[in-house]
Amino acid sequence: MTQIKPQVQYREDYQPPHYWIDTLDLDIQLHENATEVVAISRVRRNGEHDEPLVLDGEQLNLLQVAVNGVDITQYQQTENSLILSQLPEVFVLTIKTQLDPQANTALEGLYKSGSAFCTQCEAQGFRRITYYLDRPDVLARFSTRITADATAYPYLLSNGNRIDQGNLDDGRHWVQWQDPFPKPAYLFALVAGNFDVLRDSYTTVSGREVALEIFVDQGNLHRAGHAMDSLKASMAWDEQRCHLEYDLDIYMIVAVDFFNMGAMENKGLNVFNAKFVLADPHTATDSDYLDVERVIGHEYFHNWTGNRVTCRDWFQLSLKEGLTVFRDQEFSSDLGSRTVNRIQNVRMMRGAQFAEDAGPMAHPIRPDAVIEMNNFYTVTVYEKGSEVIRMLHTLLGEQAFQRGLALYLQRFDGQAATCDDFVAAMSEASGRDLTRFTRWYSQAGTPVLTVTDEYDAVQQRYTLTVQQFTPTTPGQPQKLPLHIPLSVALYSAQGEPLTLTMDGQIVGPVLDVLEAEQRFVLDQVPSKPTPALLQSFSAPVKLDYPYSDEQLTLLAKHSIDEFVRWDAVQMLINKAVRDNVSQLQRQQPVVVPRPLLDVFRATLEDETLDKALQAQMLMLPDIGSLLELFEQVDIDLLGQVHAQLHKELAVALQPLWLHAYEHNRTPQYSIAHPDIAKRAIKNVALSYLALANEAGLVQQQYQTADNMTDTLAAMKAAVRAELTEAGALLADFEGKWQQDGLVLDNWFRLQATAPGDDTVARIQQLMTHPTFSLNNPNRVRAVVGAFIMGNPLQFHRLDGAGYDLLVSVLTQLNLSNPQVASRLITPLIQFARLDDARQQQIKARLQQLMALPDLSRDLFEKISKALA
Ligand code: B3K
Ligand code: ZN
């Protein structure tokens, strides 16, 4: 928190550290309000110089500093640093500090989550525990001795191996941990508390036995089994697909209730938001189960991509995050449905990431300038970062990609690396020139690929002309052409795939687009084809090709690439939305275009189709992602079109929805993928049936469901369709689950995203619910986050009530938890697509926030960019 203008850090300014720290021995005396930390490090000067040692530290009470065992007082202290001068070349530094975990509502550094102590150090939280060189390129061997009250905190955990422990006379006890692997401070972790522990073990491919331990709140042991299964599956997957084996003798996961994000990959001791650990059929939905598997996988995969090889500086964050997201996506795809995973990743890209690229916070996956690092844990760094890795995988193929990954990990093991290092290893292992490809790391914005085609019947030649154009983004007025893998297939009028040949040679499916404009001449094409462009979303771009309804219908029915089938339906829906918005502007009624209706019917009638894909094909995109179809639009019109299309499709296809509903019941709950798929299509059908007033079915499902997926689907169908039964179902649900915050979050979310003019008042009321607390990020996300992201019509109310609500929440969170505040401001800074009246309202609110005393760096960075 600061009154002075926060400082910008630039990637270009990177300098190696003036000192190295080789070992750090921590001695931590845990007390709620006055924890004492003694940090003893072996420091070594890096090269010849007289520069001082500048250690980072925030909100610490400094008690003692000693060099080689001798107390010193000639140090300089600033608000966020401790500066020591005239130091020997090598020395032992002892620093004693005191801090207040109980008062730490920012959940960064050492804090209390309920009755447990825990830490979150990435990106720069370690400096809230002790003064240190808190930067990822300083790697030290850590040992940690934790002492705490033995009754309240029977488990004392840290990284590495437990090497000693003992009891003290005063009712306290201690445990000594040692981590054999050098690591940056952001991977440090400590947990102390009273838990139930699920224990298991895993034998690695080379025959080593690894102890697996999952720590959950007491009484929750029966909800930890799926997390354990997911952990073992992750370990096996990494061995099989990437030939990577786990390296310590123990792997611990702790589930906590108060956590700013999903989970954290601390070496040997992952700390997790309980949401991504706990799951049983009665409390977790199918998608919760899949999320647990995905996040457990993600954090586990970081052990190699992130921990063994880490980032040189935080600008390189995508080096570990993009790559690890790619790895978790592949893991989920290998274990479940590849197509559905792809569709979900693409929904995220087209929704949140394209919007980020079009807004004031647009940045390359490797940012150039940062005020608050926590603001760069973004969909761009993570999801677009993963898309960039995926393009490399597409260009190189699995084998060369794995060779490149192996080379990168072997070359930089135990070190801090850069994105350039990674690409160089990929290039070396594959022999491919990736010079132009590296522009994906430096250029922000979503490229638009404009494709036109021409068929020459006499020559049997088909020419695709591809133009690429990346719109300007803040700070990047000029954009250069990128290396874009464009995956293409051609289909005959009968839906038969045609072989791609160029100069008589079979080519494809991936065409390398490298220039601003490029032509691809395909020969031996017997008739005018329909092109399937950007198969599997082969690049994170917007595609502009003048598809006819007939072509889209053909692709939706016949494409071999399943993703294209889904995408063709999306394009038909987008057309329907655009056309109907203009219709509505001319006071014409909303109608479902015939081709869209026919494709929906054919999809519902197709017995051969994978049920999971069928469900995806029949879901309309949410209003938020439809906004991206327009330059500017009145969101109320969009909302009307969206609602009306839903309703029309529900009524027009009612018998088919009923058929899909009846024929996809699952007799007994299991999380096997075919069952997940059946529930998905059944519950999509139910949501349409609710809109066609089949209230009886909704009631019946709610009453008879034996699992949370079906319970919630019924309640959601009732609320979204505004059935009179909705109130009773919500009341029943609250009665059953009010003791369980994670389950009740579903209830919060559902009401926060409900239609209806009373939503803002309801949100205000939900915020006074006994289970709600502004200090718990999960609750805040379930009520406020769901409202502002998942209820755009009510959030963007013309009377500004939605904006006022957010401003009041942000004003409070700015002080107590700036990271969560900063995440929540997203919809307020992404206003480009909204009409002028709303933009004016929003800007006034941003000015109001900008004037807050003690505005955090986090919010300052975003608001100042939005107002620029
Ligand atoms: N690396 C952490 C994210 C830390 C966020 C700090 N604000 C989780 C992950 O990506 O695995
Ligand atoms: Zn990660």
mmCIF file of N, CA and C in Angstrom, residues 21-117:
data_model
loop_
_atom_site.group_PDB
_atom_site.id
_atom_site.type_symbol
_atom_site.label_atom_id
_atom_site.label_comp_id
_atom_site.label_asym_id
_atom_site.label_seq_id
_atom_site.Cartn_x
_atom_site.Cartn_y
_atom_site.Cartn_z
ATOM 1 N N ILE A 21 22.608 -16.571 -2.426
ATOM 2 C CA ILE A 21 22.387 -17.188 -1.117
ATOM 3 C C ILE A 21 22.394 -18.693 -1.351
ATOM 4 N N ASP A 22 23.346 -19.405 -0.726
ATOM 5 C CA ASP A 22 23.471 -20.841 -0.995
ATOM 6 C C ASP A 22 22.613 -21.700 -0.076
ATOM 7 N N THR A 23 22.540 -21.286 1.197
ATOM 8 C CA THR A 23 21.686 -22.047 2.117
ATOM 9 C C THR A 23 20.891 -21.076 2.975
ATOM 10 N N LEU A 24 19.738 -21.522 3.399
ATOM 11 C CA LEU A 24 18.921 -20.731 4.312
ATOM 12 C C LEU A 24 18.367 -21.664 5.377
ATOM 13 N N ASP A 25 18.713 -21.404 6.633
ATOM 14 C CA ASP A 25 18.167 -22.187 7.737
ATOM 15 C C ASP A 25 17.163 -21.319 8.487
ATOM 16 N N LEU A 26 15.923 -21.772 8.457
ATOM 17 C CA LEU A 26 14.859 -21.001 9.105
ATOM 18 C C LEU A 26 14.497 -21.645 10.433
ATOM 19 N N ASP A 27 14.299 -20.810 11.432
ATOM 20 C CA ASP A 27 13.804 -21.296 12.723
ATOM 21 C C ASP A 27 12.571 -20.466 13.037
ATOM 22 N N ILE A 28 11.412 -21.109 12.996
ATOM 23 C CA ILE A 28 10.164 -20.356 13.080
ATOM 24 C C ILE A 28 9.389 -20.745 14.337
ATOM 25 N N GLN A 29 9.185 -19.769 15.204
ATOM 26 C CA GLN A 29 8.396 -19.963 16.422
ATOM 27 C C GLN A 29 7.001 -19.431 16.127
ATOM 28 N N LEU A 30 6.052 -20.354 15.956
ATOM 29 C CA LEU A 30 4.709 -19.924 15.574
ATOM 30 C C LEU A 30 3.905 -19.440 16.770
ATOM 31 N N HIS A 31 3.370 -18.221 16.634
ATOM 32 C CA HIS A 31 2.408 -17.661 17.587
ATOM 33 C C HIS A 31 1.411 -16.863 16.764
ATOM 34 N N GLU A 32 0.155 -16.884 17.160
ATOM 35 C CA GLU A 32 -0.901 -16.237 16.354
ATOM 36 C C GLU A 32 -0.560 -14.795 15.959
ATOM 37 N N ASN A 33 -0.173 -13.999 16.954
ATOM 38 C CA ASN A 33 0.039 -12.580 16.665
ATOM 39 C C ASN A 33 1.496 -12.165 16.611
ATOM 40 N N ALA A 34 2.371 -13.004 17.135
ATOM 41 C CA ALA A 34 3.784 -12.613 17.166
ATOM 42 C C ALA A 34 4.662 -13.826 16.865
ATOM 43 N N THR A 35 4.716 -14.164 15.595
ATOM 44 C CA THR A 35 5.582 -15.254 15.170
ATOM 45 C C THR A 35 7.000 -14.717 15.014
ATOM 46 N N GLU A 36 7.973 -15.498 15.512
ATOM 47 C CA GLU A 36 9.364 -15.061 15.373
ATOM 48 C C GLU A 36 10.096 -15.934 14.375
ATOM 49 N N VAL A 37 10.848 -15.282 13.507
ATOM 50 C CA VAL A 37 11.571 -16.001 12.466
ATOM 51 C C VAL A 37 13.061 -15.658 12.565
ATOM 52 N N VAL A 38 13.868 -16.685 12.744
ATOM 53 C CA VAL A 38 15.309 -16.480 12.651
ATOM 54 C C VAL A 38 15.764 -17.105 11.334
ATOM 55 N N ALA A 39 16.373 -16.287 10.493
ATOM 56 C CA ALA A 39 16.808 -16.755 9.172
ATOM 57 C C ALA A 39 18.326 -16.650 9.096
ATOM 58 N N ILE A 40 18.988 -17.796 8.951
ATOM 59 C CA ILE A 40 20.448 -17.784 8.864
ATOM 60 C C ILE A 40 20.841 -18.205 7.453
ATOM 61 N N SER A 41 21.490 -17.310 6.720
ATOM 62 C CA SER A 41 21.850 -17.676 5.349
ATOM 63 C C SER A 41 23.343 -17.538 5.100
ATOM 64 N N ARG A 42 23.823 -18.378 4.193
ATOM 65 C CA ARG A 42 25.206 -18.248 3.724
ATOM 66 C C ARG A 42 25.160 -17.454 2.434
ATOM 67 N N VAL A 43 25.793 -16.283 2.500
ATOM 68 C CA VAL A 43 25.712 -15.360 1.372
ATOM 69 C C VAL A 43 27.072 -15.283 0.690
ATOM 70 N N ARG A 44 27.060 -15.144 -0.626
ATOM 71 C CA ARG A 44 28.294 -15.115 -1.404
ATOM 72 C C ARG A 44 28.159 -13.996 -2.424
ATOM 73 N N ARG A 45 29.174 -13.135 -2.476
ATOM 74 C CA ARG A 45 29.145 -12.040 -3.449
ATOM 75 C C ARG A 45 29.225 -12.610 -4.861
ATOM 76 N N ASN A 46 28.441 -12.043 -5.775
ATOM 77 C CA ASN A 46 28.457 -12.490 -7.170
ATOM 78 C C ASN A 46 29.376 -11.566 -7.961
ATOM 79 N N GLY A 47 30.639 -11.959 -8.138
ATOM 80 C CA GLY A 47 31.597 -11.149 -8.897
ATOM 81 C C GLY A 47 32.244 -10.079 -8.021
ATOM 82 N N GLU A 48 33.049 -9.230 -8.681
ATOM 83 C CA GLU A 48 33.791 -8.164 -7.982
ATOM 84 C C GLU A 48 32.980 -6.881 -7.992
ATOM 85 N N HIS A 49 32.568 -6.403 -6.858
ATOM 86 C CA HIS A 49 31.860 -5.117 -6.794
ATOM 87 C C HIS A 49 31.737 -4.681 -5.341
ATOM 88 N N ASP A 50 31.324 -3.416 -5.091
ATOM 89 C CA ASP A 50 31.082 -2.953 -3.711
ATOM 90 C C ASP A 50 29.609 -2.641 -3.514
ATOM 91 N N GLU A 51 28.775 -3.233 -4.322
ATOM 92 C CA GLU A 51 27.349 -2.946 -4.188
ATOM 93 C C GLU A 51 26.839 -3.464 -2.850
ATOM 94 N N PRO A 52 25.881 -2.760 -2.257
ATOM 95 C CA PRO A 52 25.295 -3.264 -1.009
ATOM 96 C C PRO A 52 24.404 -4.474 -1.281
ATOM 97 N N LEU A 53 24.078 -5.174 -0.221
ATOM 98 C CA LEU A 53 23.108 -6.272 -0.308
ATOM 99 C C LEU A 53 21.736 -5.676 0.035
ATOM 100 N N VAL A 54 20.831 -5.705 -0.939
ATOM 101 C CA VAL A 54 19.503 -5.126 -0.709
ATOM 102 C C VAL A 54 18.495 -6.259 -0.581
ATOM 103 N N LEU A 55 18.012 -6.447 0.621
ATOM 104 C CA LEU A 55 17.067 -7.545 0.861
ATOM 105 C C LEU A 55 15.637 -7.012 0.842
ATOM 106 N N ASP A 56 14.740 -7.814 0.299
ATOM 107 C CA ASP A 56 13.328 -7.423 0.275
ATOM 108 C C ASP A 56 12.669 -7.797 1.595
ATOM 109 N N GLY A 57 11.750 -6.950 2.057
ATOM 110 C CA GLY A 57 10.993 -7.261 3.268
ATOM 111 C C GLY A 57 9.775 -6.373 3.348
ATOM 112 N N GLU A 58 8.642 -6.927 3.740
ATOM 113 C CA GLU A 58 7.419 -6.125 3.848
ATOM 114 C C GLU A 58 6.684 -6.460 5.121
ATOM 115 N N GLN A 59 6.220 -5.453 5.797
ATOM 116 C CA GLN A 59 5.398 -5.611 7.004
ATOM 117 C C GLN A 59 6.073 -6.502 8.045
ATOM 118 N N LEU A 60 7.386 -6.302 8.193
ATOM 119 C CA LEU A 60 8.137 -7.090 9.164
ATOM 120 C C LEU A 60 8.614 -6.190 10.283
ATOM 121 N N ASN A 61 8.712 -6.770 11.450
ATOM 122 C CA ASN A 61 9.289 -6.069 12.581
ATOM 123 C C ASN A 61 10.700 -6.633 12.762
ATOM 124 N N LEU A 62 11.697 -5.819 12.446
ATOM 125 C CA LEU A 62 13.085 -6.302 12.479
ATOM 126 C C LEU A 62 13.621 -6.277 13.916
ATOM 127 N N LEU A 63 14.128 -7.423 14.383
ATOM 128 C CA LEU A 63 14.599 -7.497 15.768
ATOM 129 C C LEU A 63 16.120 -7.551 15.870
ATOM 130 N N GLN A 64 16.761 -8.179 14.878
ATOM 131 C CA GLN A 64 18.211 -8.367 15.024
ATOM 132 C C GLN A 64 18.848 -8.674 13.673
ATOM 133 N N VAL A 65 20.059 -8.135 13.479
ATOM 134 C CA VAL A 65 20.841 -8.472 12.292
ATOM 135 C C VAL A 65 22.263 -8.798 12.739
ATOM 136 N N ALA A 66 22.821 -9.906 12.281
ATOM 137 C CA ALA A 66 24.212 -10.238 12.622
ATOM 138 C C ALA A 66 24.940 -10.724 11.387
ATOM 139 N N VAL A 67 26.206 -10.332 11.261
ATOM 140 C CA VAL A 67 27.043 -10.831 10.173
ATOM 141 C C VAL A 67 28.153 -11.654 10.801
ATOM 142 N N ASN A 68 28.288 -12.871 10.359
ATOM 143 C CA ASN A 68 29.247 -13.818 10.944
ATOM 144 C C ASN A 68 29.148 -13.873 12.464
ATOM 145 N N GLY A 69 27.946 -13.850 12.968
ATOM 146 C CA GLY A 69 27.712 -14.011 14.400
ATOM 147 C C GLY A 69 27.837 -12.737 15.218
ATOM 148 N N VAL A 70 28.178 -11.621 14.585
ATOM 149 C CA VAL A 70 28.340 -10.362 15.317
ATOM 150 C C VAL A 70 27.179 -9.421 14.989
ATOM 151 N N ASP A 71 26.465 -8.991 16.013
ATOM 152 C CA ASP A 71 25.339 -8.074 15.793
ATOM 153 C C ASP A 71 25.806 -6.795 15.111
ATOM 154 N N ILE A 72 25.037 -6.324 14.163
ATOM 155 C CA ILE A 72 25.384 -5.047 13.547
ATOM 156 C C ILE A 72 24.200 -4.100 13.628
ATOM 157 N N THR A 73 24.511 -2.825 13.589
ATOM 158 C CA THR A 73 23.451 -1.814 13.632
ATOM 159 C C THR A 73 23.552 -0.867 12.442
ATOM 160 N N GLN A 74 24.699 -0.945 11.696
ATOM 161 C CA GLN A 74 24.840 -0.021 10.561
ATOM 162 C C GLN A 74 24.159 -0.607 9.323
ATOM 163 N N TYR A 75 22.905 -0.726 9.405
ATOM 164 C CA TYR A 75 22.152 -1.105 8.202
ATOM 165 C C TYR A 75 21.126 -0.015 7.949
ATOM 166 N N GLN A 76 20.593 -0.062 6.730
ATOM 167 C CA GLN A 76 19.606 0.942 6.371
ATOM 168 C C GLN A 76 18.291 0.219 6.135
ATOM 169 N N GLN A 77 17.232 0.796 6.652
ATOM 170 C CA GLN A 77 15.928 0.162 6.468
ATOM 171 C C GLN A 77 15.022 1.107 5.705
ATOM 172 N N THR A 78 14.386 0.650 4.641
ATOM 173 C CA THR A 78 13.363 1.457 3.981
ATOM 174 C C THR A 78 12.045 0.722 4.173
ATOM 175 N N GLU A 79 10.966 1.268 3.586
ATOM 176 C CA GLU A 79 9.658 0.653 3.815
ATOM 177 C C GLU A 79 9.673 -0.817 3.381
ATOM 178 N N ASN A 80 10.361 -1.123 2.272
ATOM 179 C CA ASN A 80 10.308 -2.483 1.756
ATOM 180 C C ASN A 80 11.668 -3.123 1.543
ATOM 181 N N SER A 81 12.685 -2.637 2.272
ATOM 182 C CA SER A 81 13.975 -3.290 2.114
ATOM 183 C C SER A 81 14.887 -3.084 3.316
ATOM 184 N N LEU A 82 15.895 -3.943 3.357
ATOM 185 C CA LEU A 82 16.941 -3.861 4.372
ATOM 186 C C LEU A 82 18.251 -3.842 3.593
ATOM 187 N N ILE A 83 19.074 -2.814 3.823
ATOM 188 C CA ILE A 83 20.259 -2.624 3.003
ATOM 189 C C ILE A 83 21.523 -2.762 3.863
ATOM 190 N N LEU A 84 22.392 -3.680 3.465
ATOM 191 C CA LEU A 84 23.633 -3.925 4.210
ATOM 192 C C LEU A 84 24.816 -3.606 3.313
ATOM 193 N N SER A 85 25.789 -2.862 3.850
ATOM 194 C CA SER A 85 26.954 -2.483 3.031
ATOM 195 C C SER A 85 28.246 -3.010 3.648
ATOM 196 N N GLN A 86 29.313 -2.861 2.892
ATOM 197 C CA GLN A 86 30.665 -3.238 3.335
ATOM 198 C C GLN A 86 30.704 -4.648 3.904
ATOM 199 N N LEU A 87 30.328 -5.561 3.060
ATOM 200 C CA LEU A 87 30.226 -6.951 3.482
ATOM 201 C C LEU A 87 31.410 -7.751 2.978
ATOM 202 N N PRO A 88 31.792 -8.810 3.719
ATOM 203 C CA PRO A 88 32.843 -9.693 3.216
ATOM 204 C C PRO A 88 32.364 -10.436 1.967
ATOM 205 N N GLU A 89 33.279 -11.131 1.309
ATOM 206 C CA GLU A 89 32.926 -11.831 0.073
ATOM 207 C C GLU A 89 31.970 -12.988 0.352
ATOM 208 N N VAL A 90 32.224 -13.658 1.456
ATOM 209 C CA VAL A 90 31.355 -14.764 1.870
ATOM 210 C C VAL A 90 31.060 -14.579 3.349
ATOM 211 N N PHE A 91 29.811 -14.744 3.749
ATOM 212 C CA PHE A 91 29.508 -14.551 5.178
ATOM 213 C C PHE A 91 28.195 -15.233 5.555
ATOM 214 N N VAL A 92 28.045 -15.357 6.880
ATOM 215 C CA VAL A 92 26.790 -15.895 7.402
ATOM 216 C C VAL A 92 25.971 -14.719 7.916
ATOM 217 N N LEU A 93 24.742 -14.638 7.433
ATOM 218 C CA LEU A 93 23.867 -13.527 7.801
ATOM 219 C C LEU A 93 22.734 -14.067 8.670
ATOM 220 N N THR A 94 22.544 -13.442 9.828
ATOM 221 C CA THR A 94 21.451 -13.851 10.716
ATOM 222 C C THR A 94 20.465 -12.695 10.840
ATOM 223 N N ILE A 95 19.205 -12.990 10.577
ATOM 224 C CA ILE A 95 18.186 -11.942 10.689
ATOM 225 C C ILE A 95 17.030 -12.461 11.520
ATOM 226 N N LYS A 96 16.649 -11.678 12.505
ATOM 227 C CA LYS A 96 15.510 -12.080 13.331
ATOM 228 C C LYS A 96 14.383 -11.076 13.125
ATOM 229 N N THR A 97 13.210 -11.599 12.791
ATOM 230 C CA THR A 97 12.062 -10.716 12.559
ATOM 231 C C THR A 97 10.842 -11.254 13.295
ATOM 232 N N GLN A 98 9.847 -10.379 13.399
ATOM 233 C CA GLN A 98 8.593 -10.773 14.023
ATOM 234 C C GLN A 98 7.444 -10.342 13.107
ATOM 235 N N LEU A 99 6.394 -11.176 13.066
ATOM 236 C CA LEU A 99 5.257 -10.824 12.218
ATOM 237 C C LEU A 99 3.950 -11.288 12.836
ATOM 238 N N ASP A 100 2.854 -10.817 12.243
ATOM 239 C CA ASP A 100 1.531 -11.058 12.821
ATOM 240 C C ASP A 100 0.636 -11.827 11.835
ATOM 241 N N PRO A 101 0.689 -13.156 11.859
ATOM 242 C CA PRO A 101 -0.090 -13.945 10.889
ATOM 243 C C PRO A 101 -1.595 -13.745 11.030
ATOM 244 N N GLN A 102 -2.049 -13.561 12.242
ATOM 245 C CA GLN A 102 -3.491 -13.422 12.476
ATOM 246 C C GLN A 102 -4.064 -12.193 11.775
ATOM 247 N N ALA A 103 -3.264 -11.155 11.673
ATOM 248 C CA ALA A 103 -3.751 -9.910 11.063
ATOM 249 C C ALA A 103 -3.612 -9.928 9.543
ATOM 250 N N ASN A 104 -3.061 -11.009 9.015
ATOM 251 C CA ASN A 104 -2.762 -11.051 7.585
ATOM 252 C C ASN A 104 -3.978 -11.501 6.776
ATOM 253 N N THR A 105 -4.803 -10.531 6.352
ATOM 254 C CA THR A 105 -6.000 -10.878 5.568
ATOM 255 C C THR A 105 -5.695 -10.903 4.075
ATOM 256 N N ALA A 106 -4.489 -10.453 3.693
ATOM 257 C CA ALA A 106 -4.126 -10.460 2.274
ATOM 258 C C ALA A 106 -3.810 -11.877 1.804
ATOM 259 N N LEU A 107 -3.617 -12.804 2.744
ATOM 260 C CA LEU A 107 -3.339 -14.215 2.439
ATOM 261 C C LEU A 107 -2.086 -14.377 1.580
ATOM 262 N N GLU A 108 -1.111 -13.559 1.868
ATOM 263 C CA GLU A 108 0.168 -13.610 1.185
ATOM 264 C C GLU A 108 1.240 -13.604 2.264
ATOM 265 N N GLY A 109 2.236 -14.503 2.157
ATOM 266 C CA GLY A 109 3.184 -14.680 3.253
ATOM 267 C C GLY A 109 2.627 -15.722 4.215
ATOM 268 N N LEU A 110 2.848 -15.529 5.527
ATOM 269 C CA LEU A 110 2.351 -16.474 6.546
ATOM 270 C C LEU A 110 1.036 -15.951 7.111
ATOM 271 N N TYR A 111 -0.004 -16.783 7.066
ATOM 272 C CA TYR A 111 -1.303 -16.331 7.575
ATOM 273 C C TYR A 111 -2.062 -17.471 8.222
ATOM 274 N N LYS A 112 -3.173 -17.127 8.881
ATOM 275 C CA LYS A 112 -4.031 -18.151 9.467
ATOM 276 C C LYS A 112 -5.175 -18.433 8.496
ATOM 277 N N SER A 113 -5.355 -19.716 8.168
ATOM 278 C CA SER A 113 -6.545 -20.115 7.424
ATOM 279 C C SER A 113 -7.387 -20.915 8.401
ATOM 280 N N GLY A 114 -8.447 -20.324 8.927
ATOM 281 C CA GLY A 114 -9.204 -20.978 9.988
ATOM 282 C C GLY A 114 -8.273 -21.195 11.171
ATOM 283 N N SER A 115 -8.166 -22.438 11.614
ATOM 284 C CA SER A 115 -7.324 -22.677 12.795
ATOM 285 C C SER A 115 -5.901 -23.095 12.422
ATOM 286 N N ALA A 116 -5.591 -23.141 11.130
ATOM 287 C CA ALA A 116 -4.246 -23.576 10.722
ATOM 288 C C ALA A 116 -3.383 -22.391 10.277
ATOM 289 N N PHE A 117 -2.071 -22.539 10.463
ATOM 290 C CA PHE A 117 -1.121 -21.600 9.850
ATOM 291 C C PHE A 117 -0.794 -22.120 8.458
#
